[in-house]
Coordinates of C-alpha atoms in Angstrom, one line a residue:
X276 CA 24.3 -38.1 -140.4
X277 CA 27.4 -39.9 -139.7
X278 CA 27.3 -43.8 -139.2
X279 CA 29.8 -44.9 -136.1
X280 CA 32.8 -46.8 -136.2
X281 CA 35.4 -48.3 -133.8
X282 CA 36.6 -46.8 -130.2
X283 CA 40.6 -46.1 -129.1
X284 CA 43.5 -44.8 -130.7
X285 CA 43.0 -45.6 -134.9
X286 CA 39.9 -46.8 -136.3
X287 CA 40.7 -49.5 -138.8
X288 CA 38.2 -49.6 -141.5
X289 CA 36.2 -52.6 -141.7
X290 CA 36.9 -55.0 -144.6
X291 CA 33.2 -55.5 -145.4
X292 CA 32.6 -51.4 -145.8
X293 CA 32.5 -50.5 -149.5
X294 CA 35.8 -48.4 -150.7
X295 CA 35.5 -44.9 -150.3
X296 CA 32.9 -45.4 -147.6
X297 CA 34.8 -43.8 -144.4
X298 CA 35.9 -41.4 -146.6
X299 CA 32.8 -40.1 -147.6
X300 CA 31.3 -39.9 -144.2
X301 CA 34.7 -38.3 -143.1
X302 CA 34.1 -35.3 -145.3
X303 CA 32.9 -31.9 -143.9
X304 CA 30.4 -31.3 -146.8
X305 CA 28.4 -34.0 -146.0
X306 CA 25.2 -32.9 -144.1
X307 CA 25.2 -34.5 -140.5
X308 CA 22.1 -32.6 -139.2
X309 CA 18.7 -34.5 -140.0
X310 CA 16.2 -31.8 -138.4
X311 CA 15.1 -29.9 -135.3
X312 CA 11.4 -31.6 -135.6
X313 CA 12.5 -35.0 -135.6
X314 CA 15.4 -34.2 -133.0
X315 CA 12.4 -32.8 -130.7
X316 CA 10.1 -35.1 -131.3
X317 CA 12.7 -38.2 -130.5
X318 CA 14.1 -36.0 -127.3
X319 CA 10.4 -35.8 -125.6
X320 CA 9.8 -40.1 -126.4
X321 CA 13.0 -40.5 -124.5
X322 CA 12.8 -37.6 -121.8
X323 CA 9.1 -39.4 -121.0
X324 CA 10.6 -42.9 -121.0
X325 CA 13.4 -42.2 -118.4
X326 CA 11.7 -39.3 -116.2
X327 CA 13.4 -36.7 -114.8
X328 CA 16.5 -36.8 -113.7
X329 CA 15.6 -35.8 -109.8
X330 CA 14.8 -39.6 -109.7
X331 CA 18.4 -40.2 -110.5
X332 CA 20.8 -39.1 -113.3
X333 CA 20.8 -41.8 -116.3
X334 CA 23.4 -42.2 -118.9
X335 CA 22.2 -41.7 -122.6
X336 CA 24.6 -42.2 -125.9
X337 CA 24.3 -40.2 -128.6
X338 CA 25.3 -43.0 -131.1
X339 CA 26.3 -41.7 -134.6
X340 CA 26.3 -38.2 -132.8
X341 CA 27.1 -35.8 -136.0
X342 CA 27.6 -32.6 -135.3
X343 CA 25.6 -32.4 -132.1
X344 CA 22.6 -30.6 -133.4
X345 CA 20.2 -33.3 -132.2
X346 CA 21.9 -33.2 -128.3
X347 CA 21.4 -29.6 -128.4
X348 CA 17.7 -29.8 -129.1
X349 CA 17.3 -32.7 -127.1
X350 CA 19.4 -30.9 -124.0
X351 CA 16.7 -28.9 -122.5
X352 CA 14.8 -32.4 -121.9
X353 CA 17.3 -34.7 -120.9
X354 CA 18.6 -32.1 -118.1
X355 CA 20.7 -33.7 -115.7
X356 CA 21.0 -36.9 -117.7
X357 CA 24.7 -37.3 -119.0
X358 CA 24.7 -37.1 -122.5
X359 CA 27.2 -38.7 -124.2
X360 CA 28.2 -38.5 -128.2
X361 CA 29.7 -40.9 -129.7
X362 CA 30.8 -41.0 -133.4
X363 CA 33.9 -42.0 -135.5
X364 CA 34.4 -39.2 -137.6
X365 CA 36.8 -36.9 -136.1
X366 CA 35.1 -34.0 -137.6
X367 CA 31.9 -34.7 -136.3
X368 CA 33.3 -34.9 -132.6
X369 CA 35.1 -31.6 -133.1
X370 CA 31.6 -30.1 -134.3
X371 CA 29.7 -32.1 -131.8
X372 CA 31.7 -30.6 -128.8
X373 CA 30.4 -27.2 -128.9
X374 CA 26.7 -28.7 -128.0
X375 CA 27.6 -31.9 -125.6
X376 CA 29.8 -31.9 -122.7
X377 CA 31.3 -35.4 -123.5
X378 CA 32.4 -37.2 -126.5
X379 CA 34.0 -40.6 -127.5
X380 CA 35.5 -41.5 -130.7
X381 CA 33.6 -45.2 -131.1
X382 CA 32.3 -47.8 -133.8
X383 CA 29.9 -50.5 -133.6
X384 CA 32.0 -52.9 -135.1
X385 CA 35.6 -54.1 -135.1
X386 CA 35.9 -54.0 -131.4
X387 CA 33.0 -52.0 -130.5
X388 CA 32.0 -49.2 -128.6
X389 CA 34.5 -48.0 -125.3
X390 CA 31.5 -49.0 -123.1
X391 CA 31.3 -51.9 -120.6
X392 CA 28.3 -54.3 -121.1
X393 CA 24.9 -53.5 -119.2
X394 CA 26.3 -49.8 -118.0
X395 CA 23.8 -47.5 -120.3
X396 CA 20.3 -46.3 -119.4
X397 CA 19.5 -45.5 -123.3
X398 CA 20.9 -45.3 -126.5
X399 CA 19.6 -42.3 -129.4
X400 CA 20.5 -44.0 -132.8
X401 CA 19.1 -41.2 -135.1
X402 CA 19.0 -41.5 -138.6
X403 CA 22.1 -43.9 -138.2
X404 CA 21.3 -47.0 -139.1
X405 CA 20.4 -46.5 -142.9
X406 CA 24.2 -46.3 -143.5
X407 CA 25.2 -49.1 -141.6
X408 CA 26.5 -52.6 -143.8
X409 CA 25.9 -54.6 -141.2
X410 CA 23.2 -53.3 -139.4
X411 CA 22.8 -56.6 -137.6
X412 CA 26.0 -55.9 -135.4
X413 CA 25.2 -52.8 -134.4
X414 CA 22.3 -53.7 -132.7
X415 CA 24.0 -56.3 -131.4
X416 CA 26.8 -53.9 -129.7
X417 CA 24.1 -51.6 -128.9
X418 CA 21.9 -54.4 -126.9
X419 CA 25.4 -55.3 -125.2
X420 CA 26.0 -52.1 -123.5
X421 CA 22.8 -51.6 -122.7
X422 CA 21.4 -52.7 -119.2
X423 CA 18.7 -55.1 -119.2
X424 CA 15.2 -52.6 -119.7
X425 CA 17.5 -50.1 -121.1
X426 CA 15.7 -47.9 -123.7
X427 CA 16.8 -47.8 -127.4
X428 CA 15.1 -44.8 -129.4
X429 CA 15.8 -45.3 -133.2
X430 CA 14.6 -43.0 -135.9
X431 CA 15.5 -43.6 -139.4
X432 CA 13.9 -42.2 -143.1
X433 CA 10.7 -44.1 -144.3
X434 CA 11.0 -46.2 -147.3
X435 CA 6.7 -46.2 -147.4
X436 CA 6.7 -42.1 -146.9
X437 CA 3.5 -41.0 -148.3
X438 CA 5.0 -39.0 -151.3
X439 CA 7.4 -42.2 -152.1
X440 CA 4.3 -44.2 -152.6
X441 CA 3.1 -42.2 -155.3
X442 CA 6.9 -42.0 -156.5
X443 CA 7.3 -45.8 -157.0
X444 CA 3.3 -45.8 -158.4
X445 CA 5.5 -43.0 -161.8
X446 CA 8.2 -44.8 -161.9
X447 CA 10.6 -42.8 -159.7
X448 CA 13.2 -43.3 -157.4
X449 CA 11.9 -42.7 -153.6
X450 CA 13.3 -40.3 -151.8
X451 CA 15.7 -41.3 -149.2
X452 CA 17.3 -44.0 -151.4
X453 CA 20.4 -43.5 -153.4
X454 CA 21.9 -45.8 -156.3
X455 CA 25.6 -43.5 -155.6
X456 CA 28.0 -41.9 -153.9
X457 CA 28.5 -39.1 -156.1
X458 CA 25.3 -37.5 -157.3
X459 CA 21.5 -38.2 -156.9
X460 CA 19.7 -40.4 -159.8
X461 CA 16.2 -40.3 -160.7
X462 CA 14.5 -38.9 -158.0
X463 CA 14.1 -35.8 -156.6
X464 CA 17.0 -33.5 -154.6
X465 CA 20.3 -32.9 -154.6
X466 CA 22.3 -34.1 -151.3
X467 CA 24.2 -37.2 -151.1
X468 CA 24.3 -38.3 -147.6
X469 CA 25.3 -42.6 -148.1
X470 CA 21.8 -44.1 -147.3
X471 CA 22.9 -48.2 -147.6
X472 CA 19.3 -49.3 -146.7
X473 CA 15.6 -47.9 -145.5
X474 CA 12.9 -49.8 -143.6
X475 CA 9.3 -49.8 -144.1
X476 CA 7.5 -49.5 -140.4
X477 CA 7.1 -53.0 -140.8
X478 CA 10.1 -54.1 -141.4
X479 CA 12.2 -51.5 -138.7
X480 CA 9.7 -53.3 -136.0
X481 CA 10.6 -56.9 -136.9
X482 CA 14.4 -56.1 -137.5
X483 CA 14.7 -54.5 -133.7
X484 CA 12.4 -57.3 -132.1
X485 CA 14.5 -59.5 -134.1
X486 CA 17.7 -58.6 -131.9
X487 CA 16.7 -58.5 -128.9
X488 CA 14.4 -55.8 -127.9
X489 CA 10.7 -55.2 -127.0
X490 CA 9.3 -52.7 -129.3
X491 CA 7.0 -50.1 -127.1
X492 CA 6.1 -47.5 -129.5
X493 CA 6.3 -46.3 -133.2
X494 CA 5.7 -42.8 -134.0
X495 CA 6.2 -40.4 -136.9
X496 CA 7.9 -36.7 -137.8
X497 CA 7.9 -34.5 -140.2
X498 CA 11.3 -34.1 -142.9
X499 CA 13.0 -30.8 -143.2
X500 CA 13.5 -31.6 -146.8
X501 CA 10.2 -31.8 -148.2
X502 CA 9.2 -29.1 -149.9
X503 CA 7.1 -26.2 -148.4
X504 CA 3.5 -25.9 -149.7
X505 CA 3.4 -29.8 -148.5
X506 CA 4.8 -29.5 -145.0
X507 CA 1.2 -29.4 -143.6
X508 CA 0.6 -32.2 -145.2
X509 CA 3.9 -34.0 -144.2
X510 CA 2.6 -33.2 -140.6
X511 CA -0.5 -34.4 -141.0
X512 CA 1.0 -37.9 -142.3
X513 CA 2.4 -38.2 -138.6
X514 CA -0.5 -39.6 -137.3
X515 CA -0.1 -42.6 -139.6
X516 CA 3.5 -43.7 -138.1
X517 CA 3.5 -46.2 -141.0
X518 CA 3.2 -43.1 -143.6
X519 CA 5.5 -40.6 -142.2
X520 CA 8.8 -39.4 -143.3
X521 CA 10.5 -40.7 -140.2
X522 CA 10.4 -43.1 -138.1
X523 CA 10.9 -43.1 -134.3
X524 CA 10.9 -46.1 -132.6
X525 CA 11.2 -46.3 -128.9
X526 CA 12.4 -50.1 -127.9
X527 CA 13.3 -51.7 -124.8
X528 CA 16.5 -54.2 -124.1
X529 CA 15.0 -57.8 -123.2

């Protein structure tokens, strides 16, 4: 998944972003799809939180849109709502426009996204915020150009999943969390995608209540990546939010 960056003509990158950093995420190679289950799953929170659209058409960013694989699962349920991905990486939008009918080139920082304050129904911010620095101000931005009640739905890998329990218990490195840029260090698989940070359930509620939100829901779903004799298992872990691979968050703007 891409993170998001600034909106208009050139996107300066921020001082405070490590070297290399816009780069990486600027790269074609890098996997920008984080799965159809969670993508679903996150689609039907937010299709129940705003209704249908027969009660009057909302608008819904696609923050840190990536390639648009998540709007086109989601599309079928948000019918009639006007989808709108936004993402810094050029690439991304190019990909993204085969799957939504509108995209903006935005960031979360150095000026913020092209969005006047209190105009958006509800943000999606999947699996975004792990490879955000400053985390802080992007939930800041997004509170801003949300309208007061405004939904935020948030998913984002589980630092507590069930199998990285057991991980940390040998000794390993949990999934999810990389020590590089360039390759994957003691633990298991293969793709680099620039995770900065991961949230226990805990900690993803307090951080969002912290800045300004009203947490309504927490749920779990499945990861694409885990391996398949223990993708019933993985499943099964959704029913304990707190254990799950992901985390979906549903949130409303105070």
């Amino acid at each position: 998944m891409t993170t998001t960056g600034t909106t208009g003509a050139a996107a300066r990158p921020a001082p405070e972003r490590p070297h290399g950093l816009r780069d990486f995420y600027e790269n074609p190679a890098v996997p920008v799809a984080s799965g159809d289950a969670r993508s679903l799953r996150q689609a039907r929170m937010l299709a129940a939180a705003l209704g249908p659209a027969t009660r009057g058409a909302r608008v819904v960013l696609d923050v840190g849109c990536g390639d648009g694989s998540a709007a086109r699962v989601a599309a079928p349920l948000l019918a009639g709502h006007r989808v709108i991905g936004v993402d810094w990486s050029q690439d991304a939008l190019r990909r993204a426009s085969g799957h939504l009918p509108y995209v903006v080139r935005g960031e979360l920082t150095d000026g913020g996204l092209p969005f006047a304050s209190g105009t958006v129904d509800a943000v999606l911010f999947s699996e975004v915020v792990e490879h955000l620095v400053d985390p802080d101000a992007a939930l800041d931005e997004l509170r801003r150009v949300l309208r007061p009640g405004g939904h935020l739905m948030l998913s984002t890998p589980n630092l507590a999943a069930w199998y990285n329990r057991g991980l940390l218990l040998a000794g390993v490195q949990p999934v999810f969390s990389e020590v590089s840029l360039r390759a994957i260090h003691g633990r298991p698989g293969r793709e680099v995608v620039g995770h900065l940070r991961l949230y226990t359930a805990r900690a993803l509620k307090e951080f969002v209540a912290a800045s300004g939100f009203d947490v309504v829901r927490l749920a779990g779903a499945p990861f694409h990546g885990v391996p398949r004799p223990l993708r019933a298992l993985d499943r099964l872990a959704c029913a304990v939010p707190g254990a799950a691979s992901i985390l979906l968050l549903h949130a409303r703007r105070i």
